[in-house]
Amino acid sequence: MPSLPEPIATLIAALHKLPGIGPRSAERLALHLVQTDVEAVKQLAQALLDARGKVQLCGTCGALTERQPCALCDDPRRDGSLICLVERPVDILSIEKAGTFHGKYHVLGGKISPLNGVEPEDLRIAELEARLAREPVQEVIIALGTDVEGDATSFYLAKRLAKRGLKVSRIAHGLPAGSGLEYADEVTLSHALEGRREMPS
Ligand code: ZN
Protein backbone atom coordinates (compact mmCIF):
# COMPACT_ATOMS: atom_id res chain seq x y z
CA MET A 1 0.00 0.00 0.00
CA PRO A 2 1.44 3.42 -0.93
CA SER A 3 2.19 5.50 2.13
CA LEU A 4 -0.41 8.06 3.14
CA PRO A 5 0.31 11.79 3.05
CA GLU A 6 1.86 12.83 6.36
CA PRO A 7 -1.13 14.99 7.56
CA ILE A 8 -3.46 12.01 7.14
CA ALA A 9 -1.10 9.73 9.06
CA THR A 10 -0.99 12.34 11.85
CA LEU A 11 -4.80 12.55 11.90
CA ILE A 12 -5.11 8.75 12.04
CA ALA A 13 -2.67 8.63 14.95
CA ALA A 14 -4.68 11.30 16.81
CA LEU A 15 -8.02 9.55 16.25
CA HIS A 16 -6.55 6.19 17.25
CA LYS A 17 -5.83 7.63 20.71
CA LEU A 18 -9.58 8.05 21.34
CA PRO A 19 -11.34 5.34 23.36
CA GLY A 20 -13.06 2.72 21.25
CA ILE A 21 -11.36 3.80 18.02
CA GLY A 22 -9.20 1.02 16.62
CA PRO A 23 -6.67 1.47 13.79
CA ARG A 24 -9.18 0.59 11.06
CA SER A 25 -11.83 2.99 12.37
CA ALA A 26 -9.23 5.73 12.80
CA GLU A 27 -8.15 5.29 9.18
CA ARG A 28 -11.75 5.27 7.94
CA LEU A 29 -12.61 8.43 9.88
CA ALA A 30 -9.46 10.24 8.74
CA LEU A 31 -10.03 9.38 5.09
CA HIS A 32 -13.65 10.49 5.43
CA LEU A 33 -12.69 13.79 7.07
CA VAL A 34 -10.10 14.80 4.47
CA GLN A 35 -12.71 14.34 1.76
CA THR A 36 -15.50 16.13 3.64
CA ASP A 37 -16.72 19.64 2.94
CA VAL A 38 -14.34 22.13 4.61
CA GLU A 39 -17.20 23.92 6.41
CA ALA A 40 -18.38 20.70 8.02
CA VAL A 41 -14.84 19.97 9.21
CA LYS A 42 -14.57 23.49 10.62
CA GLN A 43 -17.82 22.97 12.53
CA LEU A 44 -16.53 19.71 13.96
CA ALA A 45 -13.23 21.31 14.99
CA GLN A 46 -15.09 24.22 16.60
CA ALA A 47 -17.46 21.88 18.44
CA LEU A 48 -14.45 20.00 19.84
CA LEU A 49 -12.79 23.22 21.01
CA ASP A 50 -16.03 24.62 22.46
CA ALA A 51 -16.84 21.47 24.38
CA ARG A 52 -13.33 21.20 25.74
CA GLY A 53 -13.15 24.89 26.59
CA LYS A 54 -16.54 25.24 28.26
CA VAL A 55 -16.90 21.97 30.13
CA GLN A 56 -15.18 21.58 33.46
CA LEU A 57 -15.53 19.47 36.58
CA CYS A 58 -17.94 20.71 39.22
CA GLY A 59 -15.83 21.93 42.13
CA THR A 60 -18.23 20.27 44.56
CA CYS A 61 -19.23 16.89 43.15
CA GLY A 62 -16.86 16.40 40.21
CA ALA A 63 -19.59 16.09 37.55
CA LEU A 64 -19.05 17.56 34.08
CA THR A 65 -20.61 21.00 33.96
CA GLU A 66 -20.65 24.36 32.24
CA ARG A 67 -21.19 26.28 35.47
CA GLN A 68 -20.14 26.18 39.13
CA PRO A 69 -21.67 24.52 40.99
CA CYS A 70 -23.31 22.09 38.59
CA ALA A 71 -27.10 21.89 38.11
CA LEU A 72 -27.30 18.74 40.27
CA CYS A 73 -25.50 20.31 43.23
CA ASP A 74 -27.53 23.47 42.82
CA ASP A 75 -30.95 21.77 42.66
CA PRO A 76 -32.84 22.33 45.95
CA ARG A 77 -35.27 19.52 45.10
CA ARG A 78 -32.53 16.91 45.41
CA ASP A 79 -32.13 15.15 48.74
CA GLY A 80 -28.96 16.48 50.36
CA SER A 81 -28.94 13.74 53.00
CA LEU A 82 -27.92 11.15 50.40
CA ILE A 83 -24.69 11.12 48.41
CA CYS A 84 -24.13 8.53 45.73
CA LEU A 85 -20.42 7.90 45.21
CA VAL A 86 -19.42 6.98 41.66
CA GLU A 87 -16.15 6.40 39.87
CA ARG A 88 -16.48 8.70 36.87
CA PRO A 89 -18.69 11.60 35.72
CA VAL A 90 -20.31 9.35 33.09
CA ASP A 91 -21.65 7.09 35.87
CA ILE A 92 -23.88 9.96 37.01
CA LEU A 93 -25.54 9.88 33.59
CA SER A 94 -26.18 6.14 33.91
CA ILE A 95 -27.86 6.55 37.31
CA GLU A 96 -29.81 9.64 36.22
CA LYS A 97 -31.15 7.66 33.25
CA ALA A 98 -32.44 5.03 35.67
CA GLY A 99 -34.38 7.93 37.22
CA THR A 100 -34.95 6.56 40.72
CA PHE A 101 -32.17 8.30 42.66
CA HIS A 102 -32.93 11.80 43.90
CA GLY A 103 -29.97 12.51 46.15
CA LYS A 104 -26.67 14.13 45.27
CA TYR A 105 -23.49 12.71 43.78
CA HIS A 106 -19.77 12.65 44.33
CA VAL A 107 -17.26 11.55 41.69
CA LEU A 108 -14.27 9.70 43.09
CA GLY A 109 -12.22 10.01 39.91
CA GLY A 110 -10.99 6.41 39.87
CA LYS A 111 -10.55 3.37 42.07
CA ILE A 112 -7.76 2.44 44.44
CA SER A 113 -5.30 0.32 42.48
CA PRO A 114 -1.79 0.02 43.94
CA LEU A 115 -0.63 -1.96 40.90
CA ASN A 116 -1.50 0.98 38.66
CA GLY A 117 -0.13 3.51 41.12
CA VAL A 118 -3.55 4.81 42.22
CA GLU A 119 -3.54 5.46 45.97
CA PRO A 120 -6.40 6.84 48.10
CA GLU A 121 -4.85 10.33 48.02
CA ASP A 122 -5.10 10.35 44.21
CA LEU A 123 -8.90 10.16 44.47
CA ARG A 124 -11.40 12.86 45.49
CA ILE A 125 -11.81 11.44 49.00
CA ALA A 126 -10.63 14.57 50.83
CA GLU A 127 -13.19 16.56 48.81
CA LEU A 128 -15.87 14.08 49.88
CA GLU A 129 -14.87 14.40 53.53
CA ALA A 130 -15.00 18.18 53.25
CA ARG A 131 -18.55 17.87 51.96
CA LEU A 132 -19.52 15.48 54.75
CA ALA A 133 -18.28 18.08 57.24
CA ARG A 134 -20.40 20.91 55.82
CA GLU A 135 -23.42 19.22 54.22
CA PRO A 136 -26.26 17.41 56.06
CA VAL A 137 -25.32 13.99 54.68
CA GLN A 138 -26.71 10.95 56.48
CA GLU A 139 -25.89 8.19 54.03
CA VAL A 140 -23.18 7.61 51.46
CA ILE A 141 -24.17 5.07 48.83
CA ILE A 142 -21.14 3.53 47.17
CA ALA A 143 -21.88 2.77 43.52
CA LEU A 144 -18.54 1.60 42.19
CA GLY A 145 -18.06 -1.23 39.71
CA THR A 146 -18.07 -4.84 40.78
CA ASP A 147 -14.46 -5.67 39.91
CA VAL A 148 -11.67 -6.34 42.41
CA GLU A 149 -10.65 -2.69 42.58
CA GLY A 150 -14.27 -1.59 43.06
CA ASP A 151 -14.54 -4.03 45.99
CA ALA A 152 -11.26 -2.93 47.56
CA THR A 153 -12.13 0.76 47.20
CA SER A 154 -15.61 0.21 48.67
CA PHE A 155 -14.25 -1.57 51.75
CA TYR A 156 -11.57 1.05 52.24
CA LEU A 157 -14.14 3.84 52.07
CA ALA A 158 -16.62 2.05 54.35
CA LYS A 159 -13.93 1.83 57.02
CA ARG A 160 -12.70 5.40 56.56
CA LEU A 161 -16.16 7.00 56.46
CA ALA A 162 -17.62 4.94 59.33
CA LYS A 163 -15.62 7.04 61.78
CA ARG A 164 -17.97 9.90 60.96
CA GLY A 165 -21.01 8.08 62.29
CA LEU A 166 -22.96 8.05 59.06
CA LYS A 167 -24.51 5.18 57.20
CA VAL A 168 -22.39 3.74 54.40
CA SER A 169 -24.14 1.40 51.98
CA ARG A 170 -23.19 -0.24 48.73
CA ILE A 171 -25.47 -0.86 45.78
CA ALA A 172 -26.63 -4.45 45.56
CA HIS A 173 -25.07 -7.02 43.35
CA GLY A 174 -26.88 -7.91 40.19
CA LEU A 175 -24.67 -5.58 38.22
CA PRO A 176 -22.66 -7.36 35.55
CA ALA A 177 -19.67 -8.95 37.29
CA GLY A 178 -16.36 -7.21 36.89
CA SER A 179 -17.76 -4.22 35.08
CA GLY A 180 -18.72 -0.61 35.47
CA LEU A 181 -22.12 1.03 35.73
CA GLU A 182 -22.36 1.88 32.04
CA TYR A 183 -23.01 -1.77 31.18
CA ALA A 184 -26.02 -2.03 33.46
CA ASP A 185 -29.45 -1.29 32.05
CA GLU A 186 -31.73 1.17 33.82
CA VAL A 187 -33.93 -1.42 35.55
CA THR A 188 -30.89 -3.28 36.90
CA LEU A 189 -29.38 -0.04 38.19
CA SER A 190 -32.64 0.97 39.88
CA HIS A 191 -32.87 -2.40 41.61
CA ALA A 192 -29.21 -2.25 42.61
CA LEU A 193 -29.77 1.15 44.22
CA GLU A 194 -32.98 0.14 45.97
CA GLY A 195 -31.42 -3.10 47.20
CA ARG A 196 -28.31 -1.41 48.59
CA ARG A 197 -26.90 -2.90 51.77
CA GLU A 198 -25.25 -1.21 54.67
CA MET A 199 -21.54 -1.99 54.74
CA PRO A 200 -19.82 -3.36 57.82
CA SER A 201 -17.26 -0.84 59.06
ZN1 ZN B 1 -21.85 19.31 41.25
PDB file of C-alpha atoms and ligand atoms in Angstrom:
ATOM      1  CA  MET A   1       0.000   0.000   0.000  1.00  0.00           C
ATOM      2  CA  PRO A   2       1.443   3.416  -0.929  1.00  0.00           C
ATOM      3  CA  SER A   3       2.194   5.496   2.128  1.00  0.00           C
ATOM      4  CA  LEU A   4      -0.414   8.062   3.139  1.00  0.00           C
ATOM      5  CA  PRO A   5       0.314  11.790   3.053  1.00  0.00           C
ATOM      6  CA  GLU A   6       1.856  12.827   6.361  1.00  0.00           C
ATOM      7  CA  PRO A   7      -1.127  14.985   7.558  1.00  0.00           C
ATOM      8  CA  ILE A   8      -3.456  12.010   7.142  1.00  0.00           C
ATOM      9  CA  ALA A   9      -1.100   9.733   9.056  1.00  0.00           C
ATOM     10  CA  THR A  10      -0.991  12.343  11.846  1.00  0.00           C
ATOM     11  CA  LEU A  11      -4.800  12.550  11.905  1.00  0.00           C
ATOM     12  CA  ILE A  12      -5.109   8.750  12.043  1.00  0.00           C
ATOM     13  CA  ALA A  13      -2.672   8.630  14.947  1.00  0.00           C
ATOM     14  CA  ALA A  14      -4.681  11.298  16.813  1.00  0.00           C
ATOM     15  CA  LEU A  15      -8.024   9.549  16.247  1.00  0.00           C
ATOM     16  CA  HIS A  16      -6.546   6.194  17.252  1.00  0.00           C
ATOM     17  CA  LYS A  17      -5.830   7.634  20.712  1.00  0.00           C
ATOM     18  CA  LEU A  18      -9.578   8.050  21.336  1.00  0.00           C
ATOM     19  CA  PRO A  19     -11.345   5.342  23.361  1.00  0.00           C
ATOM     20  CA  GLY A  20     -13.058   2.717  21.246  1.00  0.00           C
ATOM     21  CA  ILE A  21     -11.361   3.796  18.023  1.00  0.00           C
ATOM     22  CA  GLY A  22      -9.200   1.018  16.622  1.00  0.00           C
ATOM     23  CA  PRO A  23      -6.671   1.474  13.794  1.00  0.00           C
ATOM     24  CA  ARG A  24      -9.185   0.592  11.061  1.00  0.00           C
ATOM     25  CA  SER A  25     -11.828   2.987  12.370  1.00  0.00           C
ATOM     26  CA  ALA A  26      -9.226   5.729  12.803  1.00  0.00           C
ATOM     27  CA  GLU A  27      -8.153   5.288   9.179  1.00  0.00           C
ATOM     28  CA  ARG A  28     -11.752   5.269   7.937  1.00  0.00           C
ATOM     29  CA  LEU A  29     -12.615   8.429   9.885  1.00  0.00           C
ATOM     30  CA  ALA A  30      -9.464  10.238   8.740  1.00  0.00           C
ATOM     31  CA  LEU A  31     -10.035   9.383   5.086  1.00  0.00           C
ATOM     32  CA  HIS A  32     -13.648  10.491   5.428  1.00  0.00           C
ATOM     33  CA  LEU A  33     -12.692  13.792   7.072  1.00  0.00           C
ATOM     34  CA  VAL A  34     -10.096  14.797   4.475  1.00  0.00           C
ATOM     35  CA  GLN A  35     -12.714  14.340   1.760  1.00  0.00           C
ATOM     36  CA  THR A  36     -15.498  16.132   3.642  1.00  0.00           C
ATOM     37  CA  ASP A  37     -16.721  19.639   2.937  1.00  0.00           C
ATOM     38  CA  VAL A  38     -14.344  22.127   4.614  1.00  0.00           C
ATOM     39  CA  GLU A  39     -17.201  23.916   6.406  1.00  0.00           C
ATOM     40  CA  ALA A  40     -18.377  20.701   8.020  1.00  0.00           C
ATOM     41  CA  VAL A  41     -14.839  19.966   9.207  1.00  0.00           C
ATOM     42  CA  LYS A  42     -14.566  23.485  10.624  1.00  0.00           C
ATOM     43  CA  GLN A  43     -17.816  22.969  12.527  1.00  0.00           C
ATOM     44  CA  LEU A  44     -16.531  19.711  13.956  1.00  0.00           C
ATOM     45  CA  ALA A  45     -13.231  21.313  14.990  1.00  0.00           C
ATOM     46  CA  GLN A  46     -15.092  24.216  16.600  1.00  0.00           C
ATOM     47  CA  ALA A  47     -17.460  21.880  18.440  1.00  0.00           C
ATOM     48  CA  LEU A  48     -14.455  20.003  19.845  1.00  0.00           C
ATOM     49  CA  LEU A  49     -12.794  23.218  21.009  1.00  0.00           C
ATOM     50  CA  ASP A  50     -16.031  24.620  22.455  1.00  0.00           C
ATOM     51  CA  ALA A  51     -16.841  21.466  24.377  1.00  0.00           C
ATOM     52  CA  ARG A  52     -13.326  21.205  25.743  1.00  0.00           C
ATOM     53  CA  GLY A  53     -13.153  24.887  26.587  1.00  0.00           C
ATOM     54  CA  LYS A  54     -16.543  25.242  28.260  1.00  0.00           C
ATOM     55  CA  VAL A  55     -16.903  21.974  30.127  1.00  0.00           C
ATOM     56  CA  GLN A  56     -15.181  21.579  33.456  1.00  0.00           C
ATOM     57  CA  LEU A  57     -15.525  19.471  36.578  1.00  0.00           C
ATOM     58  CA  CYS A  58     -17.938  20.714  39.221  1.00  0.00           C
ATOM     59  CA  GLY A  59     -15.827  21.928  42.134  1.00  0.00           C
ATOM     60  CA  THR A  60     -18.227  20.270  44.564  1.00  0.00           C
ATOM     61  CA  CYS A  61     -19.233  16.889  43.151  1.00  0.00           C
ATOM     62  CA  GLY A  62     -16.855  16.401  40.208  1.00  0.00           C
ATOM     63  CA  ALA A  63     -19.586  16.094  37.550  1.00  0.00           C
ATOM     64  CA  LEU A  64     -19.047  17.563  34.084  1.00  0.00           C
ATOM     65  CA  THR A  65     -20.605  20.999  33.958  1.00  0.00           C
ATOM     66  CA  GLU A  66     -20.650  24.362  32.243  1.00  0.00           C
ATOM     67  CA  ARG A  67     -21.190  26.281  35.471  1.00  0.00           C
ATOM     68  CA  GLN A  68     -20.144  26.180  39.126  1.00  0.00           C
ATOM     69  CA  PRO A  69     -21.674  24.522  40.992  1.00  0.00           C
ATOM     70  CA  CYS A  70     -23.314  22.092  38.589  1.00  0.00           C
ATOM     71  CA  ALA A  71     -27.101  21.886  38.112  1.00  0.00           C
ATOM     72  CA  LEU A  72     -27.301  18.739  40.271  1.00  0.00           C
ATOM     73  CA  CYS A  73     -25.497  20.314  43.230  1.00  0.00           C
ATOM     74  CA  ASP A  74     -27.534  23.472  42.824  1.00  0.00           C
ATOM     75  CA  ASP A  75     -30.953  21.767  42.656  1.00  0.00           C
ATOM     76  CA  PRO A  76     -32.844  22.333  45.947  1.00  0.00           C
ATOM     77  CA  ARG A  77     -35.274  19.520  45.097  1.00  0.00           C
ATOM     78  CA  ARG A  78     -32.530  16.911  45.414  1.00  0.00           C
ATOM     79  CA  ASP A  79     -32.125  15.151  48.743  1.00  0.00           C
ATOM     80  CA  GLY A  80     -28.963  16.483  50.363  1.00  0.00           C
ATOM     81  CA  SER A  81     -28.940  13.739  53.005  1.00  0.00           C
ATOM     82  CA  LEU A  82     -27.921  11.147  50.400  1.00  0.00           C
ATOM     83  CA  ILE A  83     -24.692  11.124  48.410  1.00  0.00           C
ATOM     84  CA  CYS A  84     -24.126   8.528  45.727  1.00  0.00           C
ATOM     85  CA  LEU A  85     -20.424   7.902  45.212  1.00  0.00           C
ATOM     86  CA  VAL A  86     -19.421   6.984  41.657  1.00  0.00           C
ATOM     87  CA  GLU A  87     -16.150   6.395  39.870  1.00  0.00           C
ATOM     88  CA  ARG A  88     -16.484   8.700  36.867  1.00  0.00           C
ATOM     89  CA  PRO A  89     -18.693  11.596  35.715  1.00  0.00           C
ATOM     90  CA  VAL A  90     -20.308   9.346  33.089  1.00  0.00           C
ATOM     91  CA  ASP A  91     -21.648   7.088  35.872  1.00  0.00           C
ATOM     92  CA  ILE A  92     -23.880   9.960  37.009  1.00  0.00           C
ATOM     93  CA  LEU A  93     -25.543   9.883  33.594  1.00  0.00           C
ATOM     94  CA  SER A  94     -26.184   6.140  33.915  1.00  0.00           C
ATOM     95  CA  ILE A  95     -27.857   6.555  37.311  1.00  0.00           C
ATOM     96  CA  GLU A  96     -29.811   9.639  36.218  1.00  0.00           C
ATOM     97  CA  LYS A  97     -31.147   7.658  33.252  1.00  0.00           C
ATOM     98  CA  ALA A  98     -32.444   5.025  35.671  1.00  0.00           C
ATOM     99  CA  GLY A  99     -34.378   7.931  37.216  1.00  0.00           C
ATOM    100  CA  THR A 100     -34.945   6.556  40.719  1.00  0.00           C
ATOM    101  CA  PHE A 101     -32.173   8.303  42.662  1.00  0.00           C
ATOM    102  CA  HIS A 102     -32.933  11.802  43.903  1.00  0.00           C
ATOM    103  CA  GLY A 103     -29.974  12.514  46.152  1.00  0.00           C
ATOM    104  CA  LYS A 104     -26.669  14.128  45.271  1.00  0.00           C
ATOM    105  CA  TYR A 105     -23.490  12.712  43.782  1.00  0.00           C
ATOM    106  CA  HIS A 106     -19.772  12.651  44.327  1.00  0.00           C
ATOM    107  CA  VAL A 107     -17.261  11.546  41.689  1.00  0.00           C
ATOM    108  CA  LEU A 108     -14.270   9.701  43.087  1.00  0.00           C
ATOM    109  CA  GLY A 109     -12.217  10.005  39.911  1.00  0.00           C
ATOM    110  CA  GLY A 110     -10.993   6.406  39.869  1.00  0.00           C
ATOM    111  CA  LYS A 111     -10.547   3.367  42.070  1.00  0.00           C
ATOM    112  CA  ILE A 112      -7.761   2.440  44.440  1.00  0.00           C
ATOM    113  CA  SER A 113      -5.299   0.320  42.483  1.00  0.00           C
ATOM    114  CA  PRO A 114      -1.788   0.023  43.943  1.00  0.00           C
ATOM    115  CA  LEU A 115      -0.635  -1.963  40.897  1.00  0.00           C
ATOM    116  CA  ASN A 116      -1.503   0.982  38.659  1.00  0.00           C
ATOM    117  CA  GLY A 117      -0.130   3.505  41.121  1.00  0.00           C
ATOM    118  CA  VAL A 118      -3.553   4.806  42.222  1.00  0.00           C
ATOM    119  CA  GLU A 119      -3.539   5.458  45.970  1.00  0.00           C
ATOM    120  CA  PRO A 120      -6.397   6.840  48.096  1.00  0.00           C
ATOM    121  CA  GLU A 121      -4.849  10.325  48.020  1.00  0.00           C
ATOM    122  CA  ASP A 122      -5.100  10.347  44.208  1.00  0.00           C
ATOM    123  CA  LEU A 123      -8.898  10.165  44.468  1.00  0.00           C
ATOM    124  CA  ARG A 124     -11.398  12.856  45.485  1.00  0.00           C
ATOM    125  CA  ILE A 125     -11.811  11.437  49.003  1.00  0.00           C
ATOM    126  CA  ALA A 126     -10.631  14.567  50.829  1.00  0.00           C
ATOM    127  CA  GLU A 127     -13.192  16.565  48.806  1.00  0.00           C
ATOM    128  CA  LEU A 128     -15.865  14.075  49.883  1.00  0.00           C
ATOM    129  CA  GLU A 129     -14.871  14.400  53.535  1.00  0.00           C
ATOM    130  CA  ALA A 130     -14.997  18.185  53.252  1.00  0.00           C
ATOM    131  CA  ARG A 131     -18.548  17.874  51.958  1.00  0.00           C
ATOM    132  CA  LEU A 132     -19.521  15.484  54.746  1.00  0.00           C
ATOM    133  CA  ALA A 133     -18.278  18.076  57.237  1.00  0.00           C
ATOM    134  CA  ARG A 134     -20.396  20.906  55.815  1.00  0.00           C
ATOM    135  CA  GLU A 135     -23.423  19.218  54.218  1.00  0.00           C
ATOM    136  CA  PRO A 136     -26.261  17.414  56.058  1.00  0.00           C
ATOM    137  CA  VAL A 137     -25.322  13.989  54.679  1.00  0.00           C
ATOM    138  CA  GLN A 138     -26.708  10.954  56.483  1.00  0.00           C
ATOM    139  CA  GLU A 139     -25.892   8.195  54.027  1.00  0.00           C
ATOM    140  CA  VAL A 140     -23.178   7.609  51.461  1.00  0.00           C
ATOM    141  CA  ILE A 141     -24.172   5.065  48.826  1.00  0.00           C
ATOM    142  CA  ILE A 142     -21.138   3.527  47.174  1.00  0.00           C
ATOM    143  CA  ALA A 143     -21.885   2.775  43.521  1.00  0.00           C
ATOM    144  CA  LEU A 144     -18.539   1.598  42.191  1.00  0.00           C
ATOM    145  CA  GLY A 145     -18.065  -1.228  39.706  1.00  0.00           C
ATOM    146  CA  THR A 146     -18.068  -4.845  40.785  1.00  0.00           C
ATOM    147  CA  ASP A 147     -14.461  -5.672  39.914  1.00  0.00           C
ATOM    148  CA  VAL A 148     -11.672  -6.343  42.413  1.00  0.00           C
ATOM    149  CA  GLU A 149     -10.649  -2.692  42.582  1.00  0.00           C
ATOM    150  CA  GLY A 150     -14.271  -1.589  43.063  1.00  0.00           C
ATOM    151  CA  ASP A 151     -14.539  -4.029  45.991  1.00  0.00           C
ATOM    152  CA  ALA A 152     -11.261  -2.932  47.561  1.00  0.00           C
ATOM    153  CA  THR A 153     -12.129   0.758  47.202  1.00  0.00           C
ATOM    154  CA  SER A 154     -15.608   0.215  48.673  1.00  0.00           C
ATOM    155  CA  PHE A 155     -14.253  -1.569  51.751  1.00  0.00           C
ATOM    156  CA  TYR A 156     -11.566   1.054  52.240  1.00  0.00           C
ATOM    157  CA  LEU A 157     -14.143   3.839  52.075  1.00  0.00           C
ATOM    158  CA  ALA A 158     -16.622   2.052  54.355  1.00  0.00           C
ATOM    159  CA  LYS A 159     -13.934   1.833  57.021  1.00  0.00           C
ATOM    160  CA  ARG A 160     -12.701   5.397  56.557  1.00  0.00           C
ATOM    161  CA  LEU A 161     -16.161   6.996  56.456  1.00  0.00           C
ATOM    162  CA  ALA A 162     -17.620   4.941  59.330  1.00  0.00           C
ATOM    163  CA  LYS A 163     -15.624   7.037  61.785  1.00  0.00           C
ATOM    164  CA  ARG A 164     -17.965   9.901  60.958  1.00  0.00           C
ATOM    165  CA  GLY A 165     -21.011   8.082  62.292  1.00  0.00           C
ATOM    166  CA  LEU A 166     -22.956   8.048  59.059  1.00  0.00           C
ATOM    167  CA  LYS A 167     -24.507   5.185  57.200  1.00  0.00           C
ATOM    168  CA  VAL A 168     -22.387   3.741  54.404  1.00  0.00           C
ATOM    169  CA  SER A 169     -24.139   1.403  51.983  1.00  0.00           C
ATOM    170  CA  ARG A 170     -23.195  -0.240  48.730  1.00  0.00           C
ATOM    171  CA  ILE A 171     -25.473  -0.858  45.784  1.00  0.00           C
ATOM    172  CA  ALA A 172     -26.634  -4.446  45.559  1.00  0.00           C
ATOM    173  CA  HIS A 173     -25.073  -7.024  43.347  1.00  0.00           C
ATOM    174  CA  GLY A 174     -26.884  -7.911  40.187  1.00  0.00           C
ATOM    175  CA  LEU A 175     -24.674  -5.581  38.218  1.00  0.00           C
ATOM    176  CA  PRO A 176     -22.663  -7.355  35.546  1.00  0.00           C
ATOM    177  CA  ALA A 177     -19.669  -8.953  37.293  1.00  0.00           C
ATOM    178  CA  GLY A 178     -16.363  -7.212  36.894  1.00  0.00           C
ATOM    179  CA  SER A 179     -17.757  -4.215  35.084  1.00  0.00           C
ATOM    180  CA  GLY A 180     -18.725  -0.606  35.472  1.00  0.00           C
ATOM    181  CA  LEU A 181     -22.122   1.027  35.730  1.00  0.00           C
ATOM    182  CA  GLU A 182     -22.357   1.876  32.042  1.00  0.00           C
ATOM    183  CA  TYR A 183     -23.011  -1.775  31.181  1.00  0.00           C
ATOM    184  CA  ALA A 184     -26.024  -2.029  33.458  1.00  0.00           C
ATOM    185  CA  ASP A 185     -29.448  -1.292  32.048  1.00  0.00           C
ATOM    186  CA  GLU A 186     -31.728   1.168  33.820  1.00  0.00           C
ATOM    187  CA  VAL A 187     -33.926  -1.418  35.553  1.00  0.00           C
ATOM    188  CA  THR A 188     -30.886  -3.279  36.903  1.00  0.00           C
ATOM    189  CA  LEU A 189     -29.382  -0.042  38.189  1.00  0.00           C
ATOM    190  CA  SER A 190     -32.645   0.970  39.877  1.00  0.00           C
ATOM    191  CA  HIS A 191     -32.871  -2.400  41.609  1.00  0.00           C
ATOM    192  CA  ALA A 192     -29.212  -2.245  42.609  1.00  0.00           C
ATOM    193  CA  LEU A 193     -29.771   1.152  44.216  1.00  0.00           C
ATOM    194  CA  GLU A 194     -32.984   0.137  45.970  1.00  0.00           C
ATOM    195  CA  GLY A 195     -31.424  -3.100  47.202  1.00  0.00           C
ATOM    196  CA  ARG A 196     -28.311  -1.409  48.592  1.00  0.00           C
ATOM    197  CA  ARG A 197     -26.896  -2.895  51.770  1.00  0.00           C
ATOM    198  CA  GLU A 198     -25.250  -1.209  54.672  1.00  0.00           C
ATOM    199  CA  MET A 199     -21.542  -1.994  54.738  1.00  0.00           C
ATOM    200  CA  PRO A 200     -19.818  -3.356  57.825  1.00  0.00           C
ATOM    201  CA  SER A 201     -17.256  -0.839  59.058  1.00  0.00           C
TER     202      SER A 201
HETATM  203 ZN    ZN B   1     -21.850  19.309  41.254  1.00  0.00          ZN
END
